[in-house]
mmCIF file of C-alpha atoms in Angstrom:
data_model
loop_
_atom_site.group_PDB
_atom_site.id
_atom_site.type_symbol
_atom_site.label_atom_id
_atom_site.label_comp_id
_atom_site.label_asym_id
_atom_site.label_seq_id
_atom_site.Cartn_x
_atom_site.Cartn_y
_atom_site.Cartn_z
ATOM 1 C CA MET O 23 0.196 0.282 0.359
ATOM 2 C CA THR O 24 1.537 3.134 -1.379
ATOM 3 C CA SER O 25 1.691 6.384 1.309
ATOM 4 C CA ILE O 26 -0.206 9.704 0.781
ATOM 5 C CA HIS O 27 2.826 12.497 2.389
ATOM 6 C CA ALA O 28 1.973 16.157 2.564
ATOM 7 C CA PRO O 29 3.485 18.306 0.338
ATOM 8 C CA LEU O 30 6.146 19.919 1.807
ATOM 9 C CA LYS O 31 5.218 23.458 3.217
ATOM 10 C CA LEU O 32 7.417 25.938 4.297
ATOM 11 C CA ASN O 33 6.231 29.390 6.269
ATOM 12 C CA ASN O 34 8.523 32.527 6.891
ATOM 13 C CA VAL O 35 10.096 31.203 9.621
ATOM 14 C CA SER O 36 11.246 28.117 7.876
ATOM 15 C CA VAL O 37 12.152 30.687 4.507
ATOM 16 C CA TYR O 38 14.430 32.413 6.681
ATOM 17 C CA SER O 39 16.347 29.749 9.302
ATOM 18 C CA GLY O 40 17.256 28.752 5.473
ATOM 19 C CA ILE O 41 18.136 32.046 4.468
ATOM 20 C CA SER O 42 19.954 32.174 8.348
ATOM 21 C CA ILE O 43 21.528 28.503 7.117
ATOM 22 C CA PHE O 44 22.979 29.633 4.119
ATOM 23 C CA ALA O 45 24.352 32.797 5.616
ATOM 24 C CA VAL O 46 26.111 31.250 8.785
ATOM 25 C CA MET O 47 27.866 28.191 6.182
ATOM 26 C CA GLY O 48 28.716 31.062 4.170
ATOM 27 C CA GLY O 49 29.831 33.123 6.519
ATOM 28 C CA PHE O 50 32.044 30.389 8.239
ATOM 29 C CA THR O 51 33.001 28.107 5.082
ATOM 30 C CA SER O 52 34.359 31.521 3.012
ATOM 31 C CA SER O 53 36.235 32.093 6.333
ATOM 32 C CA TYR O 54 38.486 29.170 5.526
ATOM 33 C CA GLY O 55 40.846 30.964 3.000
ATOM 34 C CA VAL O 56 41.472 33.715 5.864
ATOM 35 C CA MET O 57 42.393 30.714 8.456
ATOM 36 C CA VAL O 58 44.871 29.569 5.838
ATOM 37 C CA PRO O 59 47.137 31.682 6.420
ATOM 38 C CA TYR O 60 46.961 31.487 10.705
ATOM 39 C CA PHE O 61 46.622 26.441 9.407
ATOM 40 C CA ARG O 62 50.630 28.418 8.103
ATOM 41 C CA ASP O 63 52.141 29.443 11.066
ATOM 42 C CA LYS O 64 49.598 27.211 13.274
ATOM 43 C CA PHE O 65 51.857 24.116 11.468
ATOM 44 C CA SER O 66 54.346 24.951 9.465
ATOM 45 C CA LEU O 67 52.222 24.226 6.024
ATOM 46 C CA ASN O 68 53.322 25.323 2.287
ATOM 47 C CA LEU O 69 50.530 26.506 -0.053
ATOM 48 C CA ALA O 70 50.115 23.433 -1.290
ATOM 49 C CA GLU O 71 49.378 21.766 1.657
ATOM 50 C CA SER O 72 47.652 23.938 3.508
ATOM 51 C CA GLY O 73 45.162 24.370 0.404
ATOM 52 C CA ILE O 74 44.693 21.252 1.045
ATOM 53 C CA ILE O 75 41.930 22.580 2.958
ATOM 54 C CA PHE O 76 39.562 23.799 -0.199
ATOM 55 C CA PHE O 77 40.157 20.132 -0.824
ATOM 56 C CA ALA O 78 38.811 18.787 1.364
ATOM 57 C CA HIS O 79 36.021 20.608 1.814
ATOM 58 C CA GLY O 80 34.793 20.419 -2.137
ATOM 59 C CA ILE O 81 35.122 16.246 -1.563
ATOM 60 C CA THR O 82 33.348 15.913 1.479
ATOM 61 C CA ALA O 83 30.604 18.794 0.583
ATOM 62 C CA LEU O 84 29.975 16.394 -3.240
ATOM 63 C CA LEU O 85 29.340 13.971 -0.099
ATOM 64 C CA GLY O 86 27.209 16.009 1.466
ATOM 65 C CA VAL O 87 25.311 16.546 -2.051
ATOM 66 C CA VAL O 88 24.665 13.814 -2.674
ATOM 67 C CA ILE O 89 23.108 12.564 0.508
ATOM 68 C CA GLY O 90 20.875 15.538 -0.437
ATOM 69 C CA THR O 91 19.921 15.016 -3.513
ATOM 70 C CA LEU O 92 18.748 11.335 -3.261
ATOM 71 C CA SER O 93 16.750 11.558 0.134
ATOM 72 C CA VAL O 94 14.790 15.064 -0.788
ATOM 73 C CA SER O 95 11.730 13.748 -1.948
ATOM 74 C CA LYS O 96 11.768 10.805 -0.090
ATOM 75 C CA PHE O 97 12.410 11.843 3.782
ATOM 76 C CA LYS O 98 10.246 13.992 5.527
ATOM 77 C CA ALA O 99 12.182 18.257 4.341
ATOM 78 C CA ALA O 100 12.670 19.213 7.642
ATOM 79 C CA TYR O 101 14.939 16.877 8.275
ATOM 80 C CA VAL O 102 17.098 16.363 4.830
ATOM 81 C CA GLY O 103 16.967 20.263 4.850
ATOM 82 C CA GLY O 104 18.285 21.048 9.208
ATOM 83 C CA LEU O 105 20.445 17.671 9.912
ATOM 84 C CA GLY O 106 22.878 19.929 8.113
ATOM 85 C CA ALA O 107 23.169 22.619 10.411
ATOM 86 C CA PRO O 108 24.198 20.428 13.586
ATOM 87 C CA LEU O 109 26.309 18.233 11.640
ATOM 88 C CA MET O 110 28.713 21.794 10.547
ATOM 89 C CA GLY O 111 28.252 22.880 14.470
ATOM 90 C CA LEU O 112 30.284 19.309 15.589
ATOM 91 C CA GLY O 113 32.854 20.126 12.760
ATOM 92 C CA SER O 114 33.103 23.799 14.227
ATOM 93 C CA VAL O 115 34.138 22.556 16.505
ATOM 94 C CA LEU O 116 36.315 19.647 16.278
ATOM 95 C CA ILE O 117 38.315 23.096 14.244
ATOM 96 C CA GLY O 118 38.726 25.129 16.972
ATOM 97 C CA LEU O 119 40.329 22.119 19.106
ATOM 98 C CA ALA O 120 42.344 20.113 16.707
ATOM 99 C CA PRO O 121 45.885 19.937 17.994
ATOM 100 C CA SER O 122 47.685 18.403 14.661
ATOM 101 C CA TRP O 123 46.788 19.698 10.592
ATOM 102 C CA ASN O 124 44.846 16.576 9.947
ATOM 103 C CA ILE O 125 42.526 16.353 12.550
ATOM 104 C CA THR O 126 41.626 20.037 11.046
ATOM 105 C CA LEU O 127 40.898 18.830 7.970
ATOM 106 C CA LEU O 128 38.776 15.429 9.706
ATOM 107 C CA GLY O 129 36.235 19.067 10.715
ATOM 108 C CA VAL O 130 36.589 20.495 7.703
ATOM 109 C CA ALA O 131 35.547 17.355 6.267
ATOM 110 C CA ILE O 132 32.629 17.175 8.615
ATOM 111 C CA VAL O 133 31.496 20.746 8.124
ATOM 112 C CA GLY O 134 31.763 19.856 3.930
ATOM 113 C CA ILE O 135 28.783 16.992 4.031
ATOM 114 C CA GLY O 136 26.670 19.280 6.231
ATOM 115 C CA PHE O 137 27.263 22.221 3.802
ATOM 116 C CA GLY O 138 26.790 20.156 0.622
ATOM 117 C CA ALA O 139 23.229 18.556 2.102
ATOM 118 C CA CYS O 140 21.759 21.937 3.429
ATOM 119 C CA ASP O 141 23.252 23.219 0.190
ATOM 120 C CA ALA O 142 21.518 20.971 -2.501
ATOM 121 C CA THR O 143 18.019 20.737 -0.771
ATOM 122 C CA ILE O 144 17.185 24.657 0.869
ATOM 123 C CA SER O 145 18.378 26.311 -2.715
ATOM 124 C CA GLN O 146 15.458 23.107 -4.054
ATOM 125 C CA PHE O 147 12.753 23.603 -1.277
ATOM 126 C CA LEU O 148 13.354 27.550 -2.277
ATOM 127 C CA SER O 149 13.277 27.006 -6.412
ATOM 128 C CA ARG O 150 11.314 24.379 -6.757
ATOM 129 C CA GLY O 151 8.892 26.253 -10.360
ATOM 130 C CA GLY O 152 11.058 28.852 -11.735
ATOM 131 C CA SER O 153 8.351 31.391 -11.181
ATOM 132 C CA GLU O 154 9.292 34.817 -10.165
ATOM 133 C CA LYS O 155 8.944 34.412 -6.371
ATOM 134 C CA ALA O 156 11.935 31.217 -6.759
ATOM 135 C CA VAL O 157 14.346 33.346 -8.610
ATOM 136 C CA ARG O 158 13.368 36.459 -5.515
ATOM 137 C CA LEU O 159 13.607 33.806 -3.192
ATOM 138 C CA VAL O 160 16.841 31.285 -4.728
ATOM 139 C CA ASN O 161 19.034 35.245 -4.851
ATOM 140 C CA ILE O 162 17.721 36.280 -1.429
ATOM 141 C CA LEU O 163 18.730 32.894 0.129
ATOM 142 C CA ASN O 164 22.802 32.957 -2.004
ATOM 143 C CA ALA O 165 22.278 36.982 -1.720
ATOM 144 C CA GLY O 166 22.448 35.331 2.569
ATOM 145 C CA PHE O 167 25.665 33.498 2.299
ATOM 146 C CA ALA O 168 27.786 36.237 0.065
ATOM 147 C CA ILE O 169 26.939 38.916 3.255
ATOM 148 C CA GLY O 170 27.935 35.475 6.215
ATOM 149 C CA ALA O 171 30.737 35.702 3.835
ATOM 150 C CA VAL O 172 31.658 39.696 4.271
ATOM 151 C CA ILE O 173 30.978 38.757 8.436
ATOM 152 C CA GLY O 174 33.444 35.199 8.825
ATOM 153 C CA PRO O 175 36.241 36.436 7.386
ATOM 154 C CA ILE O 176 36.215 39.990 9.397
ATOM 155 C CA LEU O 177 35.039 37.156 12.663
ATOM 156 C CA ILE O 178 37.731 35.660 12.107
ATOM 157 C CA ALA O 179 40.779 37.691 11.384
ATOM 158 C CA GLY O 180 39.679 39.075 14.377
ATOM 159 C CA ALA O 181 39.748 36.488 16.735
ATOM 160 C CA VAL O 182 42.952 34.735 15.804
ATOM 161 C CA PRO O 183 44.810 33.532 16.853
ATOM 162 C CA ASP O 184 43.636 34.191 20.635
ATOM 163 C CA LEU O 185 39.763 33.705 20.574
ATOM 164 C CA PHE O 186 40.365 31.295 17.442
ATOM 165 C CA THR O 187 38.601 28.681 19.183
ATOM 166 C CA GLU O 188 36.284 30.214 21.464
ATOM 167 C CA LEU O 189 34.010 31.698 18.457
ATOM 168 C CA LEU O 190 34.147 28.463 16.659
ATOM 169 C CA PHE O 191 32.242 27.398 19.504
ATOM 170 C CA VAL O 192 29.741 30.400 19.574
ATOM 171 C CA TRP O 193 29.256 29.435 15.396
ATOM 172 C CA ALA O 194 28.517 25.679 16.903
ATOM 173 C CA ALA O 195 26.196 27.194 18.619
ATOM 174 C CA VAL O 196 24.636 29.139 16.111
ATOM 175 C CA PHE O 197 24.326 26.956 14.029
ATOM 176 C CA ILE O 198 22.167 24.453 15.684
ATOM 177 C CA GLY O 199 20.095 26.948 16.888
ATOM 178 C CA VAL O 200 19.042 28.020 13.150
ATOM 179 C CA GLY O 201 18.694 23.812 12.115
ATOM 180 C CA TYR O 202 16.809 23.767 15.022
ATOM 181 C CA LEU O 203 14.100 26.775 13.734
ATOM 182 C CA PHE O 204 14.173 25.144 9.862
ATOM 183 C CA ILE O 205 13.481 21.432 11.770
ATOM 184 C CA SER O 206 10.979 22.934 13.633
ATOM 185 C CA ASN O 207 8.869 24.278 11.499
ATOM 186 C CA THR O 208 9.389 22.434 7.587
ATOM 187 C CA SER O 209 7.001 20.316 7.474
ATOM 188 C CA GLY O 210 5.783 17.889 4.433
ATOM 189 C CA TYR O 211 7.598 16.383 1.717
ATOM 190 C CA LEU O 212 9.417 17.517 -1.436
ATOM 191 C CA LYS O 213 7.575 15.057 -4.439
ATOM 192 C CA ARG O 214 8.946 14.725 -7.791
ATOM 193 C CA ASP O 215 6.743 15.742 -10.802
ATOM 194 C CA HIS O 216 7.338 13.544 -13.860
ATOM 195 C CA SER O 217 3.505 14.759 -15.207
ATOM 196 C CA THR O 218 5.415 18.198 -16.470
ATOM 197 C CA ALA O 219 6.680 17.702 -19.876
ATOM 198 C CA LYS O 220 10.628 18.709 -20.967
ATOM 199 C CA PRO O 221 11.118 21.136 -23.561
ATOM 200 C CA ASP O 222 13.026 19.718 -26.530
ATOM 201 C CA GLY O 223 16.903 19.749 -25.918
ATOM 202 C CA HIS O 224 16.690 20.065 -22.226
ATOM 203 C CA LYS O 225 19.189 17.642 -22.042
ATOM 204 C CA PHE O 226 21.755 19.031 -24.217
ATOM 205 C CA VAL O 227 21.008 22.107 -22.119
ATOM 206 C CA PHE O 228 21.297 21.269 -18.592
ATOM 207 C CA ALA O 229 24.348 19.431 -19.501
ATOM 208 C CA MET O 230 25.964 22.835 -20.416
ATOM 209 C CA LEU O 231 24.281 24.343 -17.066
ATOM 210 C CA LEU O 232 26.185 21.641 -15.426
ATOM 211 C CA ILE O 233 30.043 22.913 -16.873
ATOM 212 C CA GLY O 234 29.804 26.062 -16.646
ATOM 213 C CA ILE O 235 28.169 26.246 -13.205
ATOM 214 C CA ALA O 236 31.480 24.014 -12.072
ATOM 215 C CA PHE O 237 33.504 26.534 -13.566
ATOM 216 C CA TYR O 238 31.959 29.364 -12.726
ATOM 217 C CA VAL O 239 32.416 28.749 -8.880
ATOM 218 C CA GLY O 240 35.616 27.602 -9.676
ATOM 219 C CA VAL O 241 35.890 31.202 -10.418
ATOM 220 C CA GLU O 242 34.417 32.433 -6.641
ATOM 221 C CA VAL O 243 35.461 29.696 -4.652
ATOM 222 C CA GLY O 244 39.413 30.508 -5.734
ATOM 223 C CA ALA O 245 38.766 33.668 -5.765
ATOM 224 C CA SER O 246 37.882 33.846 -2.402
ATOM 225 C CA GLY O 247 39.754 30.972 -1.151
ATOM 226 C CA TRP O 248 43.116 32.644 -2.324
ATOM 227 C CA ILE O 249 42.433 36.556 -1.798
ATOM 228 C CA PRO O 250 43.368 36.964 1.375
ATOM 229 C CA THR O 251 47.677 34.854 1.145
ATOM 230 C CA TYR O 252 47.293 37.101 -2.616
ATOM 231 C CA MET O 253 47.692 40.525 -1.097
ATOM 232 C CA ILE O 254 49.660 39.698 1.700
ATOM 233 C CA ASP O 255 51.850 38.292 -0.590
ATOM 234 C CA LYS O 256 51.682 41.682 -2.064
ATOM 235 C CA GLY O 257 52.712 43.335 1.118
ATOM 236 C CA TYR O 258 49.358 44.296 2.636
ATOM 237 C CA SER O 259 48.644 42.998 5.836
ATOM 238 C CA ALA O 260 46.492 40.333 6.765
ATOM 239 C CA GLN O 261 43.819 43.004 7.785
ATOM 240 C CA ILE O 262 43.770 43.908 5.051
ATOM 241 C CA GLY O 263 43.671 40.431 3.029
ATOM 242 C CA ALA O 264 40.704 39.671 5.297
ATOM 243 C CA THR O 265 39.053 43.372 4.145
ATOM 244 C CA ALA O 266 39.654 42.556 0.233
ATOM 245 C CA LEU O 267 37.771 39.159 0.859
ATOM 246 C CA ALA O 268 34.439 41.116 2.664
ATOM 247 C CA LEU O 269 34.860 44.030 0.054
ATOM 248 C CA PHE O 270 34.254 40.894 -2.125
ATOM 249 C CA PHE O 271 31.521 38.865 -0.123
ATOM 250 C CA LEU O 272 30.032 42.434 0.484
ATOM 251 C CA SER O 273 29.512 42.887 -3.567
ATOM 252 C CA LEU O 274 28.709 39.675 -4.090
ATOM 253 C CA ALA O 275 25.852 40.266 -1.818
ATOM 254 C CA ALA O 276 25.265 43.403 -3.566
ATOM 255 C CA GLY O 277 25.128 42.022 -7.303
ATOM 256 C CA ARG O 278 22.675 39.296 -5.811
ATOM 257 C CA ILE O 279 20.317 41.781 -4.099
ATOM 258 C CA ILE O 280 20.648 43.943 -7.344
ATOM 259 C CA ILE O 281 19.036 41.576 -9.351
ATOM 260 C CA LEU O 282 16.183 41.585 -7.176
ATOM 261 C CA PRO O 283 14.465 43.857 -10.653
ATOM 262 C CA LEU O 284 15.577 43.654 -12.683
ATOM 263 C CA ALA O 285 15.374 39.468 -13.358
ATOM 264 C CA ASN O 286 11.718 40.501 -14.179
ATOM 265 C CA LYS O 287 12.845 42.587 -17.533
ATOM 266 C CA TYR O 288 15.258 40.376 -18.681
ATOM 267 C CA SER O 289 15.503 36.189 -19.107
ATOM 268 C CA PRO O 290 18.317 34.582 -17.046
ATOM 269 C CA THR O 291 19.780 33.781 -20.277
ATOM 270 C CA GLN O 292 20.221 37.465 -20.753
ATOM 271 C CA ILE O 293 21.523 38.320 -17.264
ATOM 272 C CA VAL O 294 24.164 34.656 -17.151
ATOM 273 C CA LEU O 295 25.360 36.007 -19.784
ATOM 274 C CA THR O 296 25.926 39.408 -19.282
ATOM 275 C CA SER O 297 27.048 38.732 -15.859
ATOM 276 C CA SER O 298 29.926 35.799 -17.618
ATOM 277 C CA ILE O 299 31.277 38.282 -19.688
ATOM 278 C CA LEU O 300 31.989 41.730 -16.678
ATOM 279 C CA ILE O 301 33.518 38.800 -15.286
ATOM 280 C CA ILE O 302 36.819 38.657 -17.439
ATOM 281 C CA LEU O 303 36.300 42.119 -18.179
ATOM 282 C CA SER O 304 36.802 42.231 -13.898
ATOM 283 C CA LEU O 305 39.595 40.133 -13.996
ATOM 284 C CA ILE O 306 41.388 41.960 -16.355
ATOM 285 C CA PHE O 307 41.033 45.061 -14.148
ATOM 286 C CA ILE O 308 42.398 43.669 -11.528
ATOM 287 C CA GLY O 309 46.080 42.435 -13.758
ATOM 288 C CA PHE O 310 46.215 46.300 -15.260
ATOM 289 C CA THR O 311 45.800 48.044 -12.170
ATOM 290 C CA ASN O 312 47.460 47.986 -8.862
ATOM 291 C CA ILE O 313 44.478 49.010 -7.546
ATOM 292 C CA PRO O 314 43.021 45.485 -5.753
ATOM 293 C CA LEU O 315 40.431 46.029 -2.943
ATOM 294 C CA VAL O 316 38.272 48.304 -5.802
ATOM 295 C CA GLY O 317 39.089 45.329 -8.583
ATOM 296 C CA PHE O 318 38.007 43.132 -6.514
ATOM 297 C CA SER O 319 35.331 44.471 -5.230
ATOM 298 C CA LEU O 320 34.215 44.977 -8.746
ATOM 299 C CA MET O 321 34.753 41.494 -9.786
ATOM 300 C CA GLY O 322 32.306 40.463 -6.372
ATOM 301 C CA PHE O 323 29.796 43.115 -7.949
ATOM 302 C CA VAL O 324 29.785 40.928 -11.576
ATOM 303 C CA CYS O 325 30.181 37.415 -9.823
ATOM 304 C CA GLY O 326 27.037 38.417 -7.896
ATOM 305 C CA PRO O 327 24.162 37.473 -10.051
ATOM 306 C CA VAL O 328 25.737 34.043 -12.130
ATOM 307 C CA PHE O 329 24.858 31.490 -9.629
ATOM 308 C CA PRO O 330 21.421 32.297 -8.364
ATOM 309 C CA THR O 331 19.642 33.031 -11.500
ATOM 310 C CA ALA O 332 22.203 30.126 -12.888
ATOM 311 C CA MET O 333 20.170 27.984 -10.823
ATOM 312 C CA VAL O 334 16.421 29.007 -12.197
ATOM 313 C CA TRP O 335 17.484 29.127 -15.516
ATOM 314 C CA ALA O 336 18.221 25.163 -14.851
ATOM 315 C CA VAL O 337 14.776 24.022 -12.718
ATOM 316 C CA ARG O 338 12.855 26.650 -15.736
ATOM 317 C CA ILE O 339 14.381 23.357 -18.355
ATOM 318 C CA ASN O 340 14.819 20.791 -16.557
ATOM 319 C CA PRO O 341 10.808 21.164 -14.547
ATOM 320 C CA GLY O 342 9.296 18.877 -11.745
ATOM 321 C CA ASP O 343 12.662 17.063 -11.006
ATOM 322 C CA PRO O 344 13.495 17.753 -7.355
ATOM 323 C CA ARG O 345 17.172 16.935 -7.644
ATOM 324 C CA THR O 346 18.284 19.746 -10.233
ATOM 325 C CA ALA O 347 19.109 21.620 -7.867
ATOM 326 C CA GLY O 348 21.086 18.670 -6.811
ATOM 327 C CA PHE O 349 23.324 17.755 -9.865
ATOM 328 C CA MET O 350 23.476 21.452 -9.709
ATOM 329 C CA MET O 351 25.567 22.104 -6.347
ATOM 330 C CA PHE O 352 27.091 19.029 -6.687
ATOM 331 C CA ALA O 353 28.675 20.519 -10.434
ATOM 332 C CA ALA O 354 29.301 23.526 -8.288
ATOM 333 C CA ILE O 355 31.055 22.166 -5.681
ATOM 334 C CA ALA O 356 33.184 19.956 -7.397
ATOM 335 C CA GLY O 357 34.440 23.170 -9.436
ATOM 336 C CA ALA O 358 35.390 24.429 -5.617
ATOM 337 C CA SER O 359 36.975 21.688 -4.933
ATOM 338 C CA VAL O 360 39.131 20.895 -7.639
ATOM 339 C CA SER O 361 39.982 24.647 -8.997
ATOM 340 C CA PRO O 362 41.213 26.504 -5.955
ATOM 341 C CA SER O 363 43.443 22.689 -4.872
ATOM 342 C CA LEU O 364 45.277 23.025 -8.316
ATOM 343 C CA MET O 365 45.718 26.893 -7.730
ATOM 344 C CA GLY O 366 47.522 26.375 -4.533
ATOM 345 C CA ILE O 367 49.728 23.382 -6.509
ATOM 346 C CA VAL O 368 50.612 26.324 -9.511
ATOM 347 C CA MET O 369 51.227 29.033 -7.176
ATOM 348 C CA GLN O 370 54.218 26.978 -4.776
ATOM 349 C CA ARG O 371 56.087 26.998 -7.988
ATOM 350 C CA ALA O 372 54.906 29.694 -9.968
ATOM 351 C CA GLY O 373 54.130 32.695 -6.737
ATOM 352 C CA THR O 374 50.296 34.457 -6.119
ATOM 353 C CA GLU O 375 50.832 37.639 -8.669
ATOM 354 C CA VAL O 376 49.651 34.695 -11.281
ATOM 355 C CA LEU O 377 46.222 34.085 -9.137
ATOM 356 C CA VAL O 378 44.347 36.655 -11.673
ATOM 357 C CA TRP O 379 44.720 34.662 -14.424
ATOM 358 C CA LEU O 380 44.761 31.982 -12.841
ATOM 359 C CA LEU O 381 40.997 32.891 -12.161
ATOM 360 C CA MET O 382 40.278 33.796 -16.510
ATOM 361 C CA VAL O 383 41.039 30.190 -17.237
ATOM 362 C CA PRO O 384 37.434 29.248 -16.100
ATOM 363 C CA ALA O 385 36.066 32.508 -17.067
ATOM 364 C CA VAL O 386 36.649 32.185 -19.338
ATOM 365 C CA VAL O 387 36.092 28.497 -19.887
ATOM 366 C CA THR O 388 32.192 29.784 -18.480
ATOM 367 C CA LEU O 389 31.234 32.550 -20.983
ATOM 368 C CA ILE O 390 31.350 29.737 -23.782
ATOM 369 C CA VAL O 391 29.252 26.864 -22.082
ATOM 370 C CA HIS O 392 27.122 29.498 -20.581
ATOM 371 C CA ALA O 393 27.188 30.938 -24.605
ATOM 372 C CA LEU O 394 26.724 26.917 -25.803
ATOM 373 C CA ALA O 395 23.515 26.819 -24.156
ATOM 374 C CA ALA O 396 21.674 29.952 -24.440
ATOM 375 C CA LYS O 397 22.237 29.196 -28.657
ATOM 376 C CA GLN O 398 20.418 26.338 -28.211
ATOM 377 C CA LYS O 399 17.025 28.968 -27.155
ATOM 378 C CA ILE O 400 14.721 26.189 -24.672
ATOM 379 C CA ALA O 401 11.781 26.946 -23.923
ATOM 380 C CA GLU O 402 11.510 27.707 -20.223
ATOM 381 C CA HIS O 403 8.674 26.666 -17.738
ATOM 382 C CA ILE O 404 7.675 29.266 -15.045
ATOM 383 C CA GLU O 405 5.147 28.041 -12.564
ATOM 384 C CA ILE O 406 2.758 30.506 -10.719
ATOM 385 C CA HIS O 407 2.141 29.952 -7.378
#
């Protein structure tokens, strides 16, 4: 006998707590770039060794995305969306207490699993249907992530080395708190709709969007992961390095907020292509000027619309499938895993001054694959709710 589950229901508290989870985990994981110089000093690491932190987070976040994608429509939304938050709290405690680099990486791995699970599930809950409301919520969700990513590195930079452990304990408590709010205010199940017809050619476009988001996130995470180290190696203080990272993420959040009214006037295709072009121009600006604070601010601003808008684009051309966000997150975290780690290996030999030109490689690929997707002119399915 087949049981009929109640459909997913999100009240205001569950929506706000989901956005809060993104903000808190955005603040924490985006602080790895600021933690790298601290860990290099604490554990006597070189650039390549310290870069493993990004790979450890990325590969375990992929595992979390797989878990979230497989479970998103099979179990209660409250649990598949919310349990990753206390898991991240556990990982942050372990990082704070870790006496060695290997234990630190174990804590990072635990955070990664929770991160991936929350990323895949909460994104799908808020983006379902591809409606104007979904566009707005996904942009706000990812703006919340970016705003957290502004605050997190500043907190870490101010806490190391003396208050690092205490700050991570506070972070763990916040993870647990917002996770509880989400779980206690979310009900029902996200169901797969097999009745919605897919537009012709959607598989090729979806594949291009998966590749595009992987390379785009390679740009975003490659930049955010190495900005503090890049600034320090150019002769700036650690505080200025943290400030540069904060400006990048503040501009990223601003880009996601400012795009909200434009999302009603322009298609996801137009927004993503325009932003992809502007990212390349911003990298050229950074490479040929000596005002990196301005350059990284501009880069963050033009990066802002890409991720949430590409997510909505994917949902619209692949309607009725609750796994869409999970697939996109898997591709995104794959890019986040590989890009900064490879950059660390290259910069170990060539120096951090090549960072901008390393970022140019995935930026150009991002533009090419999104242009290929746009060329197909696939009809977009938009649900009204």
